[in-house]
Tab-separated table of C-alpha atoms in Angstrom:
chain	number	residue	atom	x	y	z
A	1	MET	CA	-19.571	-5.917	5.637
A	2	ASP	CA	-20.021	-8.403	3.592
A	3	THR	CA	-17.015	-10.819	2.981
A	4	LEU	CA	-17.060	-14.108	0.490
A	5	SER	CA	-16.818	-17.329	1.693
A	6	LYS	CA	-14.625	-20.056	-0.063
A	7	SER	CA	-17.400	-21.650	-2.133
A	8	GLU	CA	-18.557	-18.703	-3.896
A	9	SER	CA	-15.436	-17.205	-4.808
A	10	GLN	CA	-14.305	-18.478	-7.982
A	11	PRO	CA	-11.691	-20.884	-7.984
A	12	PHE	CA	-9.590	-20.287	-11.196
A	13	PRO	CA	-9.660	-17.103	-13.125
A	14	VAL	CA	-10.975	-16.658	-15.874
A	15	SER	CA	-9.095	-15.951	-19.613
A	16	GLY	CA	-6.462	-14.173	-17.682
A	17	GLU	CA	-8.614	-11.884	-16.731
A	18	ARG	CA	-7.412	-11.253	-12.691
A	19	LEU	CA	-9.767	-12.049	-9.577
A	20	ALA	CA	-9.828	-8.707	-7.736
A	21	TYR	CA	-8.649	-5.413	-7.958
A	22	SER	CA	-7.599	-2.939	-4.918
A	23	VAL	CA	-10.308	-0.812	-3.500
A	24	GLU	CA	-7.829	2.303	-5.014
A	25	GLU	CA	-8.288	0.263	-8.398
A	26	ALA	CA	-11.630	-1.148	-8.267
A	27	ALA	CA	-13.210	3.078	-7.535
A	28	ALA	CA	-10.683	3.118	-10.610
A	29	LEU	CA	-12.814	0.767	-12.252
A	30	LEU	CA	-16.389	2.810	-11.017
A	31	GLY	CA	-14.741	6.037	-11.442
A	32	VAL	CA	-15.412	7.097	-7.975
A	33	ASN	CA	-13.018	7.981	-5.388
A	34	TYR	CA	-12.288	5.400	-2.843
A	35	PHE	CA	-14.571	6.279	-0.103
A	36	SER	CA	-17.506	5.813	-2.475
A	37	VAL	CA	-16.256	2.053	-2.494
A	38	TYR	CA	-15.983	2.092	1.604
A	39	ARG	CA	-19.293	2.985	1.492
A	40	LEU	CA	-19.680	0.345	-0.545
A	41	ILE	CA	-18.392	-2.063	1.069
A	42	GLN	CA	-19.890	-1.147	4.563
A	43	ARG	CA	-23.591	-0.832	3.268
A	44	GLY	CA	-23.118	-4.285	2.124
A	45	LYS	CA	-23.554	-3.493	-1.906
A	46	LEU	CA	-19.408	-5.159	-2.076
A	47	LYS	CA	-18.475	-8.042	-1.119
A	48	VAL	CA	-14.330	-8.251	-0.279
A	49	CYS	CA	-12.415	-10.761	0.516
A	50	ARG	CA	-8.831	-10.029	3.366
A	51	ALA	CA	-5.666	-10.254	1.963
A	52	LEU	CA	-2.358	-10.280	3.707
A	53	ARG	CA	-2.554	-8.205	6.025
A	54	GLY	CA	-5.769	-7.679	6.141
A	55	LYS	CA	-5.998	-5.158	3.031
A	56	LEU	CA	-9.777	-5.347	0.747
A	57	LEU	CA	-9.631	-7.201	-1.849
A	58	VAL	CA	-12.865	-6.343	-4.714
A	59	PRO	CA	-13.735	-9.546	-6.864
A	60	ARG	CA	-14.448	-8.364	-10.113
A	61	GLU	CA	-17.109	-11.030	-9.976
A	62	GLU	CA	-18.765	-8.701	-6.974
A	63	LEU	CA	-17.799	-5.333	-9.387
A	64	LEU	CA	-19.545	-6.992	-12.180
A	65	LYS	CA	-22.323	-7.559	-10.515
A	66	LEU	CA	-22.599	-4.525	-9.112
A	67	LEU	CA	-22.494	-2.480	-12.276
A	68	LYS	CA	-25.188	-5.096	-13.831
A	69	GLY	CA	-27.335	-3.904	-10.337
A	70	GLU	CA	-27.614	-7.599	-9.228
B	1	MET	CA	10.959	4.371	28.825
B	2	LYS	CA	8.349	1.486	27.294
B	3	ARG	CA	9.670	1.215	23.230
B	4	SER	CA	6.567	3.030	22.237
B	5	GLN	CA	7.220	6.346	23.791
B	6	SER	CA	11.102	6.040	23.039
B	7	ARG	CA	12.174	7.796	20.176
B	8	HIS	CA	12.780	6.379	16.442
B	9	THR	CA	15.178	4.656	15.178
B	10	ALA	CA	16.726	6.639	11.859
B	11	LEU	CA	15.945	3.662	9.775
B	12	GLU	CA	12.657	4.606	11.255
B	13	GLU	CA	12.112	7.776	10.401
B	14	GLN	CA	12.822	7.842	7.107
B	15	ALA	CA	11.080	4.684	6.543
B	16	GLY	CA	7.637	7.012	8.061
B	17	ALA	CA	9.499	9.923	5.150
B	18	ASP	CA	9.329	7.613	2.433
B	19	ILE	CA	5.669	6.148	3.984
B	20	ARG	CA	4.189	9.416	3.541
B	21	GLN	CA	5.136	10.270	0.683
B	22	GLN	CA	4.043	8.297	-1.011
B	23	PHE	CA	0.103	7.091	0.247
B	24	ALA	CA	0.772	11.028	0.607
B	25	GLU	CA	-2.780	11.591	-1.909
B	26	HIS	CA	-4.170	8.257	0.580
B	27	PHE	CA	-4.232	10.024	3.134
B	28	ASP	CA	-5.135	13.843	1.895
B	29	GLN	CA	-8.109	11.929	1.536
B	30	PHE	CA	-8.518	9.981	3.844
B	31	LEU	CA	-8.552	13.339	6.130
B	32	ALA	CA	-10.511	14.938	3.498
B	33	SER	CA	-13.374	12.821	4.207
B	34	SER	CA	-12.740	13.097	7.395
B	35	ALA	CA	-13.161	16.131	8.651
B	36	ALA	CA	-15.990	16.838	6.160
B	37	ILE	CA	-17.510	13.974	8.004
B	38	GLU	CA	-17.089	15.809	10.833
B	39	HIS	CA	-18.335	19.228	9.209
B	40	PHE	CA	-21.434	17.263	8.786
B	41	GLU	CA	-22.223	15.237	12.046
B	42	LYS	CA	-21.363	19.087	13.299
B	43	ASP	CA	-23.602	20.728	11.436
B	44	ILE	CA	-26.928	18.422	11.540
B	45	ALA	CA	-29.365	19.724	13.286
B	46	ARG	CA	-29.067	23.297	10.930
B	47	LEU	CA	-29.092	20.543	7.855
B	48	ALA	CA	-32.404	19.146	10.051
B	49	LEU	CA	-34.411	22.197	9.828
B	50	ALA	CA	-33.231	23.018	6.470
B	51	VAL	CA	-34.534	19.727	5.593
B	52	ASN	CA	-38.226	20.183	7.577
B	53	MET	CA	-38.695	23.459	6.680
B	54	THR	CA	-38.291	22.655	2.453
B	55	THR	CA	-41.413	19.663	3.392
B	56	ALA	CA	-43.686	22.765	3.375
B	57	ARG	CA	-42.724	23.291	-0.138
B	58	THR	CA	-45.580	23.429	-2.676
B	59	SER	CA	-44.750	24.498	-5.635
B	60	PRO	CA	-44.726	22.213	-9.007
B	61	SER	CA	-40.817	22.531	-9.682
B	62	ARG	CA	-40.301	20.128	-7.215
B	63	ILE	CA	-37.603	17.758	-7.896
B	64	ARG	CA	-38.672	14.324	-8.304
B	65	LEU	CA	-37.209	11.148	-8.150
B	66	GLN	CA	-36.670	7.719	-7.628
B	67	THR	CA	-35.420	5.230	-5.855
B	68	ASN	CA	-34.392	1.591	-6.584
B	69	ASP	CA	-37.506	0.546	-4.569
B	70	GLY	CA	-39.985	2.655	-6.636
B	71	VAL	CA	-40.270	4.960	-4.174
B	72	THR	CA	-40.710	8.969	-6.108
B	73	TRP	CA	-40.103	11.149	-3.401
B	74	TYR	CA	-38.436	14.732	-3.082
B	75	LYS	CA	-35.358	16.311	-2.971
B	76	SER	CA	-35.116	18.234	-0.120
B	77	LEU	CA	-31.125	19.530	0.212
B	78	ASP	CA	-27.629	18.098	-1.273
B	79	LEU	CA	-25.301	17.004	1.071
B	80	MET	CA	-21.850	15.955	1.003
B	81	ASP	CA	-20.645	14.034	-1.924
B	82	SER	CA	-23.163	12.164	-3.739
B	83	PHE	CA	-25.515	12.205	-1.218
B	84	SER	CA	-29.603	13.981	-1.279
B	85	ALA	CA	-31.777	14.360	1.902
B	86	CYS	CA	-35.331	13.788	0.544
B	87	TYR	CA	-38.915	14.182	1.609
B	88	ARG	CA	-42.338	12.181	0.822
B	89	PRO	CA	-45.731	12.896	1.817
B	90	THR	CA	-47.385	10.088	3.913
B	91	ASP	CA	-50.686	9.217	4.837
B	92	ALA	CA	-49.354	9.276	8.496
B	93	GLY	CA	-47.348	12.368	7.946
B	94	THR	CA	-43.846	13.208	6.589
B	95	GLU	CA	-40.941	10.252	5.349
B	96	PHE	CA	-37.096	11.705	5.021
B	97	ALA	CA	-34.473	9.484	3.664
B	98	VAL	CA	-31.323	10.009	2.917
B	99	VAL	CA	-29.729	9.027	-1.163
B	100	GLU	CA	-27.833	8.505	-3.318
B	101	ARG	CA	-26.755	8.584	-6.711
B	102	LEU	CA	-23.577	6.304	-7.824
B	103	PRO	CA	-22.375	7.077	-11.316
B	104	PHE	CA	-22.979	4.057	-12.594
B	105	ALA	CA	-25.792	2.821	-10.536
B	106	ASN	CA	-29.460	3.018	-11.851
B	107	GLY	CA	-31.544	5.879	-10.042
B	108	HIS	CA	-30.712	6.310	-6.558
B	109	GLU	CA	-30.615	4.532	-3.615
B	110	ILE	CA	-31.938	4.430	-0.201
B	111	VAL	CA	-29.142	4.566	3.137
B	112	ALA	CA	-31.563	5.871	5.597
B	113	ARG	CA	-35.544	6.441	6.228
B	114	SER	CA	-37.573	7.810	8.629
B	115	ARG	CA	-40.588	9.757	10.273
B	116	ASN	CA	-37.985	11.833	11.754
B	117	ALA	CA	-35.042	14.108	9.386
B	118	VAL	CA	-32.184	14.487	12.378
B	119	ASP	CA	-32.210	10.215	12.132
B	120	VAL	CA	-31.649	9.716	8.903
B	121	LEU	CA	-28.955	12.586	9.016
B	122	LYS	CA	-27.699	11.127	12.281
B	123	ALA	CA	-27.743	7.649	10.321
B	124	LEU	CA	-26.117	9.028	7.637
B	125	ALA	CA	-23.405	9.357	9.789
B	126	HIS	CA	-23.103	6.684	11.377
B	127	GLY	CA	-22.909	5.080	8.150
B	128	GLN	CA	-19.767	7.531	7.500
B	129	ARG	CA	-17.837	6.555	10.162
B	130	LYS	CA	-17.844	3.163	9.637
B	131	ALA	CA	-16.502	2.977	6.291
B	132	LEU	CA	-13.690	5.541	7.581
B	133	GLN	CA	-13.294	2.926	10.008
B	134	LEU	CA	-12.901	0.580	6.610
B	135	TRP	CA	-10.500	2.775	4.966
B	136	ASN	CA	-8.425	3.014	7.514
B	137	GLU	CA	-7.379	-0.671	8.374
B	138	ASP	CA	-7.802	-1.110	4.707
B	139	LEU	CA	-4.214	1.707	4.733
B	140	SER	CA	-3.217	0.143	7.753
B	141	ALA	CA	-2.144	-2.626	6.102
B	142	HIS	CA	-0.795	-1.630	2.637
B	143	VAL	CA	1.859	1.108	4.952
B	144	SER	CA	2.213	-3.215	7.183
B	145	GLN	CA	3.008	-4.242	3.905
B	146	SER	CA	4.696	-1.453	2.239
B	147	LEU	CA	7.397	-0.613	4.885
B	148	ALA	CA	7.278	-5.119	5.385
B	149	GLU	CA	8.800	-4.686	1.687
B	150	ARG	CA	11.324	-1.963	1.907
B	151	TYR	CA	12.561	-2.676	5.338
B	152	PRO	CA	12.616	-6.812	4.919
B	153	GLY	CA	13.726	-8.275	8.414
B	154	GLN	CA	12.859	-4.992	10.246
B	155	ASP	CA	10.293	-4.576	12.521
B	156	MET	CA	8.406	-1.008	11.171
B	157	SER	CA	5.071	-1.346	13.120
B	158	GLN	CA	6.346	1.507	14.993
B	159	ILE	CA	5.727	3.806	11.393
B	160	THR	CA	2.818	2.062	10.939
B	161	ASN	CA	1.667	2.348	14.479
B	162	ALA	CA	2.596	6.144	14.524
B	163	VAL	CA	1.246	6.575	10.737
B	164	MET	CA	-2.385	5.250	11.799
B	165	ARG	CA	-2.262	6.539	15.172
B	166	GLY	CA	-2.124	10.547	13.361
B	167	LEU	CA	-4.756	9.682	11.169
B	168	THR	CA	-7.341	7.684	14.031
B	169	GLN	CA	-6.529	10.940	16.478
B	170	TRP	CA	-9.568	13.023	15.600
B	171	VAL	CA	-11.637	10.042	13.410
B	172	SER	CA	-12.553	7.574	15.699
B	173	HIS	CA	-13.041	8.946	19.262
B	174	ASP	CA	-16.025	11.352	17.707
B	175	HIS	CA	-15.498	14.840	16.980
B	176	THR	CA	-14.106	16.359	20.637
B	177	GLN	CA	-10.640	15.763	20.087
B	178	THR	CA	-10.204	18.439	17.400
B	179	GLN	CA	-7.246	19.395	18.999
B	180	ASN	CA	-5.327	16.178	17.757
B	181	ARG	CA	-6.199	17.523	13.976
B	182	SER	CA	-3.025	19.874	14.001
B	183	ARG	CA	-0.618	17.564	14.691
B	184	GLY	CA	-1.831	15.592	11.159
B	185	ILE	CA	-0.137	12.654	9.913
B	186	ARG	CA	3.812	13.514	11.447
B	187	ILE	CA	5.131	10.770	12.927
């Protein structure tokens, strides 16, 4: 699983947008089921952060990268 | 008697019921995905045989698809979810792949490739298991946080563990412990 280093993550939100989403929210945004998102994370296609208690957070920037095919 | 073996208090029982209700959809999806993987794993030999048999097809109506790396494959079989088994003839013999089609992505992405059909199917199953483990850990963190918010100051780790144990009993120990399935996620 790939996680973001501190230097890679944006320090501040841009124009009030949320910085990150839960896996459930990311799945809804991508139009796929939860498991598809976990598979993307597991394959290193989607970088994530660990939040409180180890919850996974998907940075908005990473979702956009995935959608752009970067 | 150890604490982990003791009966739960009324508060813990209530907390467990609350969590089961709150996360019902998540638990259902998790268990359905677990069952699909388990079924797939048991079916690998049959699927590999079917994939191998499709390589003998010469019909011009064979479905061709291109993966993101520009390689063209023939579609062999649809597998679970958005995965398909594919093959392509090469100078060195037939090559097999499992590819995934994601609704937001352009084209198909290779998940595994090998000269052996069994190997690519096993690689898919292995990746699915690892993704399931990731899901389990994330779900556990959400359950733990929810309990902490609902019952501040209470140690609800027993409930988190009991709920998650119900899920993992037949997930993380390969598919040999299928007898635990009937226990579901009750605590």
